[in-house]
Amino acid sequence: MSQLSDLLNLNLSDTTDKVIAEYIWIGGSGMDLRSKARTLNGPVSDPSKLPKWNYDGSSTNQAPGEDSEVILYPQAIFKDPFRRGNNILVMCDAYTPAGEPIPTNKRHAAAKIFSHPEVLAEEPWYGIEQEYTLLQRDVKWPVGWPAGGYPGPQGPYYCGIGADKAFGRDIVDSHYKACLYAGINISGINGEVMPGQWEFQVGPAVGISAGDELWVARYILERITEIAGVVLSFDPKPIQGDWNGAGAHTNYSTKSMRHDGGYEIIKKAIEKLGLRHEEHIAAYGEGNERRLTGRHETADIKTFLWGVANRGASIRVGRDTEKAGKGYFEDRRPASNMDPYVVTSMIAETTIIWKP
């Protein structure tokens, strides 16, 4: 095994200028990440300088067998924490050979919204709190839980320490450092309320980069769980009963909200979000009705309400924002399996472009 490890850790720059680019894309379910690697003649830092590539869309439920070619367009580059050196991870979106975005390409529509003049002028910032659950591979039961049984009730696990309270910290810390190495603006991690559940935060990130960074952070996490022999779950309610679900709370601000008088802009934006509550809920992740029950720090899925420091609300405004009269708010409705391209662009479209 040491020889295999030595080969995996070879420094290619000692002998060649060539680098490995791992192209990443989203598969047919909208949540399954796929990737494959290719050799480049030298380092590349501009995605527009990377070659397009193709894959068999019939094997990812994204194209029929008789016309299976799907084209990958490189969109964002990150350093590769697995191969290191000058090797890179490349976030791509997917198109038909004629250049049309395929139905599962949500980035294309998001990029249009983020390039709208009104949105560009407002410089929308996002901070996404990605919750997830680590499962034992063979039984699909949370790590640290007794086989076929349950741990003690919730209470000691949130931000807890100790072998009987924190399960999987080696994976979490490995992911934290790997994201920082990659160039992702990961801003923190913490243990969550349900044991075996964790959270990382990405942001602040501007516009489309929030979606790129979150997707690549998810990719890195799943690669690490692959190495660790653990299954990664983004199910919004992985365990039924008196256990917290998993969300992707999305913190948001515009330039107007961040400046003096911004609190009034925030309240107007929240009012607009309330008018489109059902549309947003429909786009905020599958299975979210199992999570948004009005219990376990959620508002009921059919109810829209906001409040200051209220974790049982749809939208939470922080005490600091209320006091300063400017800042940001948190949309607590998105599920852990949401598409960040959809959620971030929809919030911008509703609060900046849409006129009720």
mmCIF file of C-alpha atoms in Angstrom:
data_model
loop_
_atom_site.group_PDB
_atom_site.id
_atom_site.type_symbol
_atom_site.label_atom_id
_atom_site.label_comp_id
_atom_site.label_asym_id
_atom_site.label_seq_id
_atom_site.Cartn_x
_atom_site.Cartn_y
_atom_site.Cartn_z
ATOM 1 C CA MET A 1 0.000 0.000 0.000
ATOM 2 C CA SER A 2 2.895 2.372 0.661
ATOM 3 C CA GLN A 3 4.057 1.947 -2.951
ATOM 4 C CA LEU A 4 0.545 2.747 -4.185
ATOM 5 C CA SER A 5 0.473 5.812 -1.938
ATOM 6 C CA ASP A 6 3.850 6.893 -3.312
ATOM 7 C CA LEU A 7 2.528 6.677 -6.868
ATOM 8 C CA LEU A 8 -0.639 8.581 -6.006
ATOM 9 C CA ASN A 9 1.491 11.356 -4.520
ATOM 10 C CA LEU A 10 3.918 11.664 -7.435
ATOM 11 C CA ASN A 11 4.813 15.281 -8.182
ATOM 12 C CA LEU A 12 4.321 15.514 -11.942
ATOM 13 C CA SER A 13 6.073 18.893 -12.165
ATOM 14 C CA ASP A 14 9.382 17.115 -11.479
ATOM 15 C CA THR A 15 9.267 15.453 -14.898
ATOM 16 C CA THR A 16 6.628 17.102 -17.116
ATOM 17 C CA ASP A 17 4.756 20.336 -17.765
ATOM 18 C CA LYS A 18 1.571 18.361 -18.378
ATOM 19 C CA VAL A 19 -1.275 18.605 -15.882
ATOM 20 C CA ILE A 20 -4.453 16.665 -15.158
ATOM 21 C CA ALA A 21 -7.826 18.407 -15.384
ATOM 22 C CA GLU A 22 -10.788 16.708 -13.697
ATOM 23 C CA TYR A 23 -13.964 17.827 -15.508
ATOM 24 C CA ILE A 24 -16.999 17.850 -13.166
ATOM 25 C CA TRP A 25 -20.651 18.004 -14.145
ATOM 26 C CA ILE A 26 -24.110 17.361 -12.694
ATOM 27 C CA GLY A 27 -25.847 14.153 -13.790
ATOM 28 C CA GLY A 28 -29.418 13.368 -14.726
ATOM 29 C CA SER A 29 -30.905 13.299 -11.213
ATOM 30 C CA GLY A 30 -29.842 16.890 -10.653
ATOM 31 C CA MET A 31 -27.841 15.824 -7.577
ATOM 32 C CA ASP A 32 -25.442 13.134 -8.833
ATOM 33 C CA LEU A 33 -22.017 14.541 -9.572
ATOM 34 C CA ARG A 34 -19.934 12.957 -12.329
ATOM 35 C CA SER A 35 -16.329 13.555 -13.362
ATOM 36 C CA LYS A 36 -13.581 12.348 -15.651
ATOM 37 C CA ALA A 37 -10.003 13.430 -16.225
ATOM 38 C CA ARG A 38 -7.942 14.518 -19.210
ATOM 39 C CA THR A 39 -4.337 15.571 -19.765
ATOM 40 C CA LEU A 40 -3.461 19.152 -20.676
ATOM 41 C CA ASN A 41 -0.129 20.239 -22.161
ATOM 42 C CA GLY A 42 0.441 22.796 -19.407
ATOM 43 C CA PRO A 43 -1.143 24.789 -16.595
ATOM 44 C CA VAL A 44 -4.390 26.648 -17.373
ATOM 45 C CA SER A 45 -6.015 29.310 -15.168
ATOM 46 C CA ASP A 46 -8.709 30.653 -17.516
ATOM 47 C CA PRO A 47 -11.708 28.326 -18.142
ATOM 48 C CA SER A 48 -12.239 29.877 -21.591
ATOM 49 C CA LYS A 49 -8.811 28.506 -22.568
ATOM 50 C CA LEU A 50 -9.832 24.932 -21.722
ATOM 51 C CA PRO A 51 -11.134 22.602 -24.435
ATOM 52 C CA LYS A 52 -14.778 21.571 -24.485
ATOM 53 C CA TRP A 53 -15.301 17.850 -24.007
ATOM 54 C CA ASN A 54 -18.086 15.327 -24.374
ATOM 55 C CA TYR A 55 -19.587 12.387 -22.539
ATOM 56 C CA ASP A 56 -22.170 9.650 -22.995
ATOM 57 C CA GLY A 57 -25.405 11.257 -21.840
ATOM 58 C CA SER A 58 -27.331 7.994 -22.226
ATOM 59 C CA SER A 59 -25.361 6.639 -19.256
ATOM 60 C CA THR A 60 -26.305 9.608 -17.037
ATOM 61 C CA ASN A 61 -30.022 9.805 -18.004
ATOM 62 C CA GLN A 62 -29.382 12.997 -19.959
ATOM 63 C CA ALA A 63 -29.631 11.821 -23.578
ATOM 64 C CA PRO A 64 -31.084 8.947 -25.629
ATOM 65 C CA GLY A 65 -28.818 6.130 -26.765
ATOM 66 C CA GLU A 66 -29.237 6.936 -30.451
ATOM 67 C CA ASP A 67 -28.061 10.541 -29.893
ATOM 68 C CA SER A 68 -26.052 10.311 -26.709
ATOM 69 C CA GLU A 69 -23.330 12.941 -27.037
ATOM 70 C CA VAL A 70 -23.447 15.776 -24.509
ATOM 71 C CA ILE A 71 -20.891 18.597 -24.587
ATOM 72 C CA LEU A 72 -19.142 19.945 -21.490
ATOM 73 C CA TYR A 73 -18.375 23.669 -21.368
ATOM 74 C CA PRO A 74 -15.708 24.530 -18.743
ATOM 75 C CA GLN A 75 -16.939 27.350 -16.490
ATOM 76 C CA ALA A 76 -14.780 27.568 -13.346
ATOM 77 C CA ILE A 77 -11.348 26.300 -12.295
ATOM 78 C CA PHE A 78 -10.212 25.201 -8.828
ATOM 79 C CA LYS A 79 -6.964 23.691 -7.569
ATOM 80 C CA ASP A 80 -7.137 19.910 -7.203
ATOM 81 C CA PRO A 81 -6.597 18.944 -3.535
ATOM 82 C CA PHE A 82 -6.312 15.254 -4.431
ATOM 83 C CA ARG A 83 -3.636 15.406 -7.163
ATOM 84 C CA ARG A 84 -2.215 18.774 -6.048
ATOM 85 C CA GLY A 85 0.569 20.482 -7.989
ATOM 86 C CA ASN A 86 -0.750 22.349 -11.047
ATOM 87 C CA ASN A 87 -3.619 19.891 -11.485
ATOM 88 C CA ILE A 88 -7.113 21.328 -11.510
ATOM 89 C CA LEU A 89 -10.802 20.658 -10.937
ATOM 90 C CA VAL A 90 -13.054 22.123 -13.627
ATOM 91 C CA MET A 91 -16.739 22.842 -13.005
ATOM 92 C CA CYS A 92 -18.650 22.444 -16.255
ATOM 93 C CA ASP A 93 -22.190 22.753 -17.541
ATOM 94 C CA ALA A 94 -23.721 20.618 -20.274
ATOM 95 C CA TYR A 95 -25.071 21.335 -23.767
ATOM 96 C CA THR A 96 -26.320 19.527 -26.841
ATOM 97 C CA PRO A 97 -23.967 19.380 -29.856
ATOM 98 C CA ALA A 98 -26.062 22.242 -31.312
ATOM 99 C CA GLY A 99 -25.154 24.415 -28.317
ATOM 100 C CA GLU A 100 -28.475 24.293 -26.457
ATOM 101 C CA PRO A 101 -28.344 23.796 -22.665
ATOM 102 C CA ILE A 102 -29.701 20.364 -21.733
ATOM 103 C CA PRO A 103 -32.702 20.331 -19.319
ATOM 104 C CA THR A 104 -30.579 19.548 -16.247
ATOM 105 C CA ASN A 105 -28.239 22.472 -16.961
ATOM 106 C CA LYS A 106 -29.503 24.980 -14.404
ATOM 107 C CA ARG A 107 -26.348 27.083 -14.538
ATOM 108 C CA HIS A 108 -27.138 28.516 -17.972
ATOM 109 C CA ALA A 109 -30.402 30.171 -16.852
ATOM 110 C CA ALA A 110 -28.806 31.332 -13.595
ATOM 111 C CA ALA A 111 -25.950 32.997 -15.488
ATOM 112 C CA LYS A 112 -28.506 34.962 -17.541
ATOM 113 C CA ILE A 113 -30.122 36.299 -14.364
ATOM 114 C CA PHE A 114 -26.755 37.183 -12.825
ATOM 115 C CA SER A 115 -25.719 39.050 -15.980
ATOM 116 C CA HIS A 116 -28.883 41.202 -15.922
ATOM 117 C CA PRO A 117 -27.872 44.885 -15.548
ATOM 118 C CA GLU A 118 -30.033 45.418 -12.442
ATOM 119 C CA VAL A 119 -28.540 42.346 -10.753
ATOM 120 C CA LEU A 120 -24.967 43.284 -11.699
ATOM 121 C CA ALA A 121 -25.506 46.737 -10.200
ATOM 122 C CA GLU A 122 -26.634 45.217 -6.889
ATOM 123 C CA GLU A 123 -23.702 42.757 -6.520
ATOM 124 C CA PRO A 124 -25.663 39.999 -4.732
ATOM 125 C CA TRP A 125 -23.687 38.217 -2.033
ATOM 126 C CA TYR A 126 -24.508 34.714 -0.817
ATOM 127 C CA GLY A 127 -23.491 32.591 2.119
ATOM 128 C CA ILE A 128 -24.839 29.029 1.914
ATOM 129 C CA GLU A 129 -25.005 26.746 4.950
ATOM 130 C CA GLN A 130 -24.806 23.228 3.536
ATOM 131 C CA GLU A 131 -25.986 20.536 5.948
ATOM 132 C CA TYR A 132 -25.362 16.858 5.208
ATOM 133 C CA THR A 133 -25.446 13.458 6.888
ATOM 134 C CA LEU A 134 -22.737 10.800 6.959
ATOM 135 C CA LEU A 135 -24.051 7.243 6.653
ATOM 136 C CA GLN A 136 -22.478 3.854 7.310
ATOM 137 C CA ARG A 137 -21.878 2.328 3.888
ATOM 138 C CA ASP A 138 -23.424 -1.110 4.292
ATOM 139 C CA VAL A 139 -26.509 -0.239 6.334
ATOM 140 C CA LYS A 140 -27.240 3.389 5.245
ATOM 141 C CA TRP A 141 -27.584 4.414 8.897
ATOM 142 C CA PRO A 142 -25.870 7.515 10.359
ATOM 143 C CA VAL A 143 -22.276 7.106 11.487
ATOM 144 C CA GLY A 144 -21.972 6.752 15.245
ATOM 145 C CA TRP A 145 -25.481 5.324 15.599
ATOM 146 C CA PRO A 146 -25.861 1.773 16.950
ATOM 147 C CA ALA A 147 -26.802 -0.753 14.265
ATOM 148 C CA GLY A 148 -30.591 -0.804 14.011
ATOM 149 C CA GLY A 149 -30.882 1.476 17.026
ATOM 150 C CA TYR A 150 -30.847 5.090 18.082
ATOM 151 C CA PRO A 151 -28.474 7.287 20.093
ATOM 152 C CA GLY A 152 -29.590 9.464 22.977
ATOM 153 C CA PRO A 153 -31.943 12.353 22.148
ATOM 154 C CA GLN A 154 -30.790 15.568 20.509
ATOM 155 C CA GLY A 155 -29.126 18.136 22.728
ATOM 156 C CA PRO A 156 -25.444 17.297 23.252
ATOM 157 C CA TYR A 157 -24.477 16.921 19.589
ATOM 158 C CA TYR A 158 -24.741 20.443 18.125
ATOM 159 C CA CYS A 159 -21.159 21.773 18.014
ATOM 160 C CA GLY A 160 -20.361 18.949 20.444
ATOM 161 C CA ILE A 161 -17.029 17.295 21.089
ATOM 162 C CA GLY A 162 -16.133 13.831 22.294
ATOM 163 C CA ALA A 163 -16.240 10.285 20.945
ATOM 164 C CA ASP A 164 -19.857 9.850 22.065
ATOM 165 C CA LYS A 165 -21.083 13.090 20.465
ATOM 166 C CA ALA A 166 -19.058 13.923 17.332
ATOM 167 C CA PHE A 167 -18.934 11.288 14.593
ATOM 168 C CA GLY A 168 -16.893 11.809 11.419
ATOM 169 C CA ARG A 169 -14.807 14.831 12.358
ATOM 170 C CA ASP A 170 -11.802 13.517 10.388
ATOM 171 C CA ILE A 171 -13.899 13.690 7.202
ATOM 172 C CA VAL A 172 -15.204 17.153 8.086
ATOM 173 C CA ASP A 173 -11.777 18.650 8.788
ATOM 174 C CA SER A 174 -10.263 16.995 5.704
ATOM 175 C CA HIS A 175 -13.005 18.583 3.635
ATOM 176 C CA TYR A 176 -12.509 21.987 5.262
ATOM 177 C CA LYS A 177 -8.806 22.068 4.411
ATOM 178 C CA ALA A 178 -9.305 20.591 0.942
ATOM 179 C CA CYS A 179 -11.804 23.340 0.078
ATOM 180 C CA LEU A 180 -9.441 26.048 1.281
ATOM 181 C CA TYR A 181 -6.667 24.478 -0.801
ATOM 182 C CA ALA A 182 -8.943 24.385 -3.843
ATOM 183 C CA GLY A 183 -9.688 28.106 -3.582
ATOM 184 C CA ILE A 184 -13.279 27.740 -2.399
ATOM 185 C CA ASN A 185 -14.358 30.470 0.011
ATOM 186 C CA ILE A 186 -15.448 28.030 2.694
ATOM 187 C CA SER A 187 -16.080 30.086 5.809
ATOM 188 C CA GLY A 188 -16.631 27.483 8.505
ATOM 189 C CA ILE A 189 -17.885 24.085 9.679
ATOM 190 C CA ASN A 190 -19.820 22.761 12.671
ATOM 191 C CA GLY A 191 -21.479 19.662 14.030
ATOM 192 C CA GLU A 192 -25.265 19.731 13.671
ATOM 193 C CA VAL A 193 -28.188 18.984 15.989
ATOM 194 C CA MET A 194 -28.655 15.398 14.811
ATOM 195 C CA PRO A 195 -25.642 13.156 15.496
ATOM 196 C CA GLY A 196 -23.820 12.169 12.308
ATOM 197 C CA GLN A 197 -24.947 15.390 10.647
ATOM 198 C CA TRP A 198 -22.590 18.275 9.865
ATOM 199 C CA GLU A 199 -22.582 21.623 8.126
ATOM 200 C CA PHE A 200 -20.139 23.666 6.094
ATOM 201 C CA GLN A 201 -20.620 27.221 4.913
ATOM 202 C CA VAL A 202 -19.566 28.666 1.556
ATOM 203 C CA GLY A 203 -19.386 32.422 1.139
ATOM 204 C CA PRO A 204 -19.596 35.251 0.899
ATOM 205 C CA ALA A 205 -19.638 34.589 -2.823
ATOM 206 C CA VAL A 206 -20.899 36.905 -5.541
ATOM 207 C CA GLY A 207 -23.477 35.883 -8.140
ATOM 208 C CA ILE A 208 -22.909 32.687 -10.138
ATOM 209 C CA SER A 209 -19.713 31.876 -8.215
ATOM 210 C CA ALA A 210 -21.818 30.847 -5.185
ATOM 211 C CA GLY A 211 -23.268 27.960 -7.191
ATOM 212 C CA ASP A 212 -19.910 26.978 -8.694
ATOM 213 C CA GLU A 213 -18.208 26.946 -5.313
ATOM 214 C CA LEU A 214 -20.945 24.997 -3.539
ATOM 215 C CA TRP A 215 -21.102 22.337 -6.246
ATOM 216 C CA VAL A 216 -17.323 21.838 -6.190
ATOM 217 C CA ALA A 217 -17.361 21.767 -2.377
ATOM 218 C CA ARG A 218 -19.984 19.007 -2.601
ATOM 219 C CA TYR A 219 -17.806 17.174 -5.133
ATOM 220 C CA ILE A 220 -14.742 17.347 -2.877
ATOM 221 C CA LEU A 221 -16.800 16.125 0.089
ATOM 222 C CA GLU A 222 -18.123 13.121 -1.803
ATOM 223 C CA ARG A 223 -14.626 12.236 -3.001
ATOM 224 C CA ILE A 224 -13.410 12.320 0.611
ATOM 225 C CA THR A 225 -16.305 10.159 1.831
ATOM 226 C CA GLU A 226 -15.464 7.740 -0.984
ATOM 227 C CA ILE A 227 -11.925 7.430 0.402
ATOM 228 C CA ALA A 228 -13.261 7.028 3.945
ATOM 229 C CA GLY A 229 -15.800 4.341 2.955
ATOM 230 C CA VAL A 230 -18.727 6.459 4.151
ATOM 231 C CA VAL A 231 -21.889 7.411 2.234
ATOM 232 C CA LEU A 232 -22.775 11.091 1.856
ATOM 233 C CA SER A 233 -26.469 12.003 2.070
ATOM 234 C CA PHE A 234 -28.155 15.297 1.214
ATOM 235 C CA ASP A 235 -31.609 13.938 2.076
ATOM 236 C CA PRO A 236 -33.563 16.781 3.764
ATOM 237 C CA LYS A 237 -35.006 14.379 6.349
ATOM 238 C CA PRO A 238 -32.719 11.334 6.529
ATOM 239 C CA ILE A 239 -34.223 9.956 9.746
ATOM 240 C CA GLN A 240 -37.926 10.214 10.484
ATOM 241 C CA GLY A 241 -39.144 11.135 13.944
ATOM 242 C CA ASP A 242 -37.794 13.584 16.502
ATOM 243 C CA TRP A 243 -34.595 14.356 14.608
ATOM 244 C CA ASN A 244 -33.634 17.526 12.786
ATOM 245 C CA GLY A 245 -33.691 17.567 9.007
ATOM 246 C CA ALA A 246 -30.962 18.916 6.749
ATOM 247 C CA GLY A 247 -31.200 22.264 4.998
ATOM 248 C CA ALA A 248 -29.157 24.697 2.956
ATOM 249 C CA HIS A 249 -29.985 28.026 4.569
ATOM 250 C CA THR A 250 -29.097 30.769 2.103
ATOM 251 C CA ASN A 251 -27.869 34.105 3.428
ATOM 252 C CA TYR A 252 -28.314 36.975 1.006
ATOM 253 C CA SER A 253 -27.660 40.663 0.598
ATOM 254 C CA THR A 254 -27.478 43.257 -2.163
ATOM 255 C CA LYS A 255 -25.418 46.430 -2.308
ATOM 256 C CA SER A 256 -28.531 48.444 -1.343
ATOM 257 C CA MET A 257 -29.130 46.210 1.680
ATOM 258 C CA ARG A 258 -25.535 46.568 2.834
ATOM 259 C CA HIS A 259 -25.637 50.373 2.769
ATOM 260 C CA ASP A 260 -27.368 52.818 5.116
ATOM 261 C CA GLY A 261 -31.136 52.451 4.898
ATOM 262 C CA GLY A 262 -30.719 48.843 3.833
ATOM 263 C CA TYR A 263 -33.137 47.469 6.418
ATOM 264 C CA GLU A 264 -36.071 48.978 4.522
ATOM 265 C CA ILE A 265 -34.778 47.355 1.310
ATOM 266 C CA ILE A 266 -34.518 44.040 3.161
ATOM 267 C CA LYS A 267 -38.146 44.265 4.332
ATOM 268 C CA LYS A 268 -39.335 45.017 0.789
ATOM 269 C CA ALA A 269 -37.329 42.052 -0.547
ATOM 270 C CA ILE A 270 -38.837 39.744 2.084
ATOM 271 C CA GLU A 271 -42.317 40.949 1.157
ATOM 272 C CA LYS A 272 -41.650 40.023 -2.486
ATOM 273 C CA LEU A 273 -40.350 36.580 -1.454
ATOM 274 C CA GLY A 274 -43.570 36.029 0.477
ATOM 275 C CA LEU A 275 -45.654 36.803 -2.615
ATOM 276 C CA ARG A 276 -43.810 34.059 -4.529
ATOM 277 C CA HIS A 277 -43.539 31.588 -1.633
ATOM 278 C CA GLU A 278 -45.079 28.629 -3.484
ATOM 279 C CA GLU A 279 -42.850 29.122 -6.538
ATOM 280 C CA HIS A 280 -39.750 29.211 -4.378
ATOM 281 C CA ILE A 281 -40.771 26.165 -2.353
ATOM 282 C CA ALA A 282 -41.298 24.215 -5.578
ATOM 283 C CA ALA A 283 -37.695 24.979 -6.573
ATOM 284 C CA TYR A 284 -36.034 24.572 -3.177
ATOM 285 C CA GLY A 285 -35.366 20.825 -3.183
ATOM 286 C CA GLU A 286 -37.169 17.480 -3.376
ATOM 287 C CA GLY A 287 -38.633 15.970 -0.223
ATOM 288 C CA ASN A 288 -38.608 19.331 1.556
ATOM 289 C CA GLU A 289 -42.146 18.730 2.822
ATOM 290 C CA ARG A 290 -40.681 16.077 5.158
ATOM 291 C CA ARG A 291 -38.403 18.727 6.666
ATOM 292 C CA LEU A 292 -40.517 21.907 6.703
ATOM 293 C CA THR A 293 -43.076 20.787 9.271
ATOM 294 C CA GLY A 294 -43.057 23.713 11.704
ATOM 295 C CA ARG A 295 -40.901 21.670 14.079
ATOM 296 C CA HIS A 296 -37.131 21.235 14.452
ATOM 297 C CA GLU A 297 -36.260 24.878 13.681
ATOM 298 C CA THR A 298 -38.438 25.181 10.570
ATOM 299 C CA ALA A 299 -41.565 26.987 9.458
ATOM 300 C CA ASP A 300 -44.400 24.899 8.004
ATOM 301 C CA ILE A 301 -44.000 24.500 4.245
ATOM 302 C CA LYS A 302 -47.370 26.132 3.551
ATOM 303 C CA THR A 303 -46.669 29.140 5.773
ATOM 304 C CA PHE A 304 -44.502 32.161 5.025
ATOM 305 C CA LEU A 305 -43.338 34.208 7.966
ATOM 306 C CA TRP A 306 -40.255 36.187 8.873
ATOM 307 C CA GLY A 307 -38.800 37.460 12.093
ATOM 308 C CA VAL A 308 -35.709 38.766 13.834
ATOM 309 C CA ALA A 309 -33.576 35.979 15.328
ATOM 310 C CA ASN A 310 -36.447 33.512 14.757
ATOM 311 C CA ARG A 311 -35.192 30.088 13.669
ATOM 312 C CA GLY A 312 -38.767 28.904 13.286
ATOM 313 C CA ALA A 313 -39.375 31.410 10.495
ATOM 314 C CA SER A 314 -39.122 31.105 6.710
ATOM 315 C CA ILE A 315 -36.837 34.144 6.642
ATOM 316 C CA ARG A 316 -34.644 35.114 9.586
ATOM 317 C CA VAL A 317 -33.125 38.557 10.059
ATOM 318 C CA GLY A 318 -30.214 38.766 12.463
ATOM 319 C CA ARG A 319 -30.161 41.019 15.508
ATOM 320 C CA ASP A 320 -27.034 42.730 14.145
ATOM 321 C CA THR A 321 -28.829 43.651 10.928
ATOM 322 C CA GLU A 322 -31.816 45.058 12.809
ATOM 323 C CA LYS A 323 -29.534 47.081 15.082
ATOM 324 C CA ALA A 324 -27.332 48.416 12.266
ATOM 325 C CA GLY A 325 -30.270 49.152 9.983
ATOM 326 C CA LYS A 326 -28.522 47.319 7.148
ATOM 327 C CA GLY A 327 -27.003 43.934 6.349
ATOM 328 C CA TYR A 328 -28.452 40.632 5.141
ATOM 329 C CA PHE A 329 -31.164 38.060 5.743
ATOM 330 C CA GLU A 330 -31.327 34.266 5.778
ATOM 331 C CA ASP A 331 -33.755 32.221 3.666
ATOM 332 C CA ARG A 332 -34.204 29.080 5.794
ATOM 333 C CA ARG A 333 -36.452 27.249 3.337
ATOM 334 C CA PRO A 334 -33.976 25.586 0.904
ATOM 335 C CA ALA A 335 -33.429 21.871 1.477
ATOM 336 C CA SER A 336 -29.979 20.310 1.694
ATOM 337 C CA ASN A 337 -30.456 18.815 -1.797
ATOM 338 C CA MET A 338 -31.314 22.122 -3.467
ATOM 339 C CA ASP A 339 -29.520 23.266 -6.613
ATOM 340 C CA PRO A 340 -27.570 26.409 -5.648
ATOM 341 C CA TYR A 341 -27.749 27.741 -9.219
ATOM 342 C CA VAL A 342 -31.561 27.638 -8.996
ATOM 343 C CA VAL A 343 -31.893 28.998 -5.458
ATOM 344 C CA THR A 344 -29.385 31.850 -5.686
ATOM 345 C CA SER A 345 -30.614 33.083 -9.071
ATOM 346 C CA MET A 346 -34.261 32.792 -8.055
ATOM 347 C CA ILE A 347 -33.704 34.899 -4.939
ATOM 348 C CA ALA A 348 -31.964 37.545 -7.054
ATOM 349 C CA GLU A 349 -34.660 37.458 -9.727
ATOM 350 C CA THR A 350 -37.486 37.813 -7.204
ATOM 351 C CA THR A 351 -35.911 40.514 -5.072
ATOM 352 C CA ILE A 352 -34.208 42.615 -7.767
ATOM 353 C CA ILE A 353 -35.838 42.093 -11.186
ATOM 354 C CA TRP A 354 -39.400 40.953 -10.470
ATOM 355 C CA LYS A 355 -42.036 43.655 -10.208
ATOM 356 C CA PRO A 356 -45.203 42.495 -8.384
#
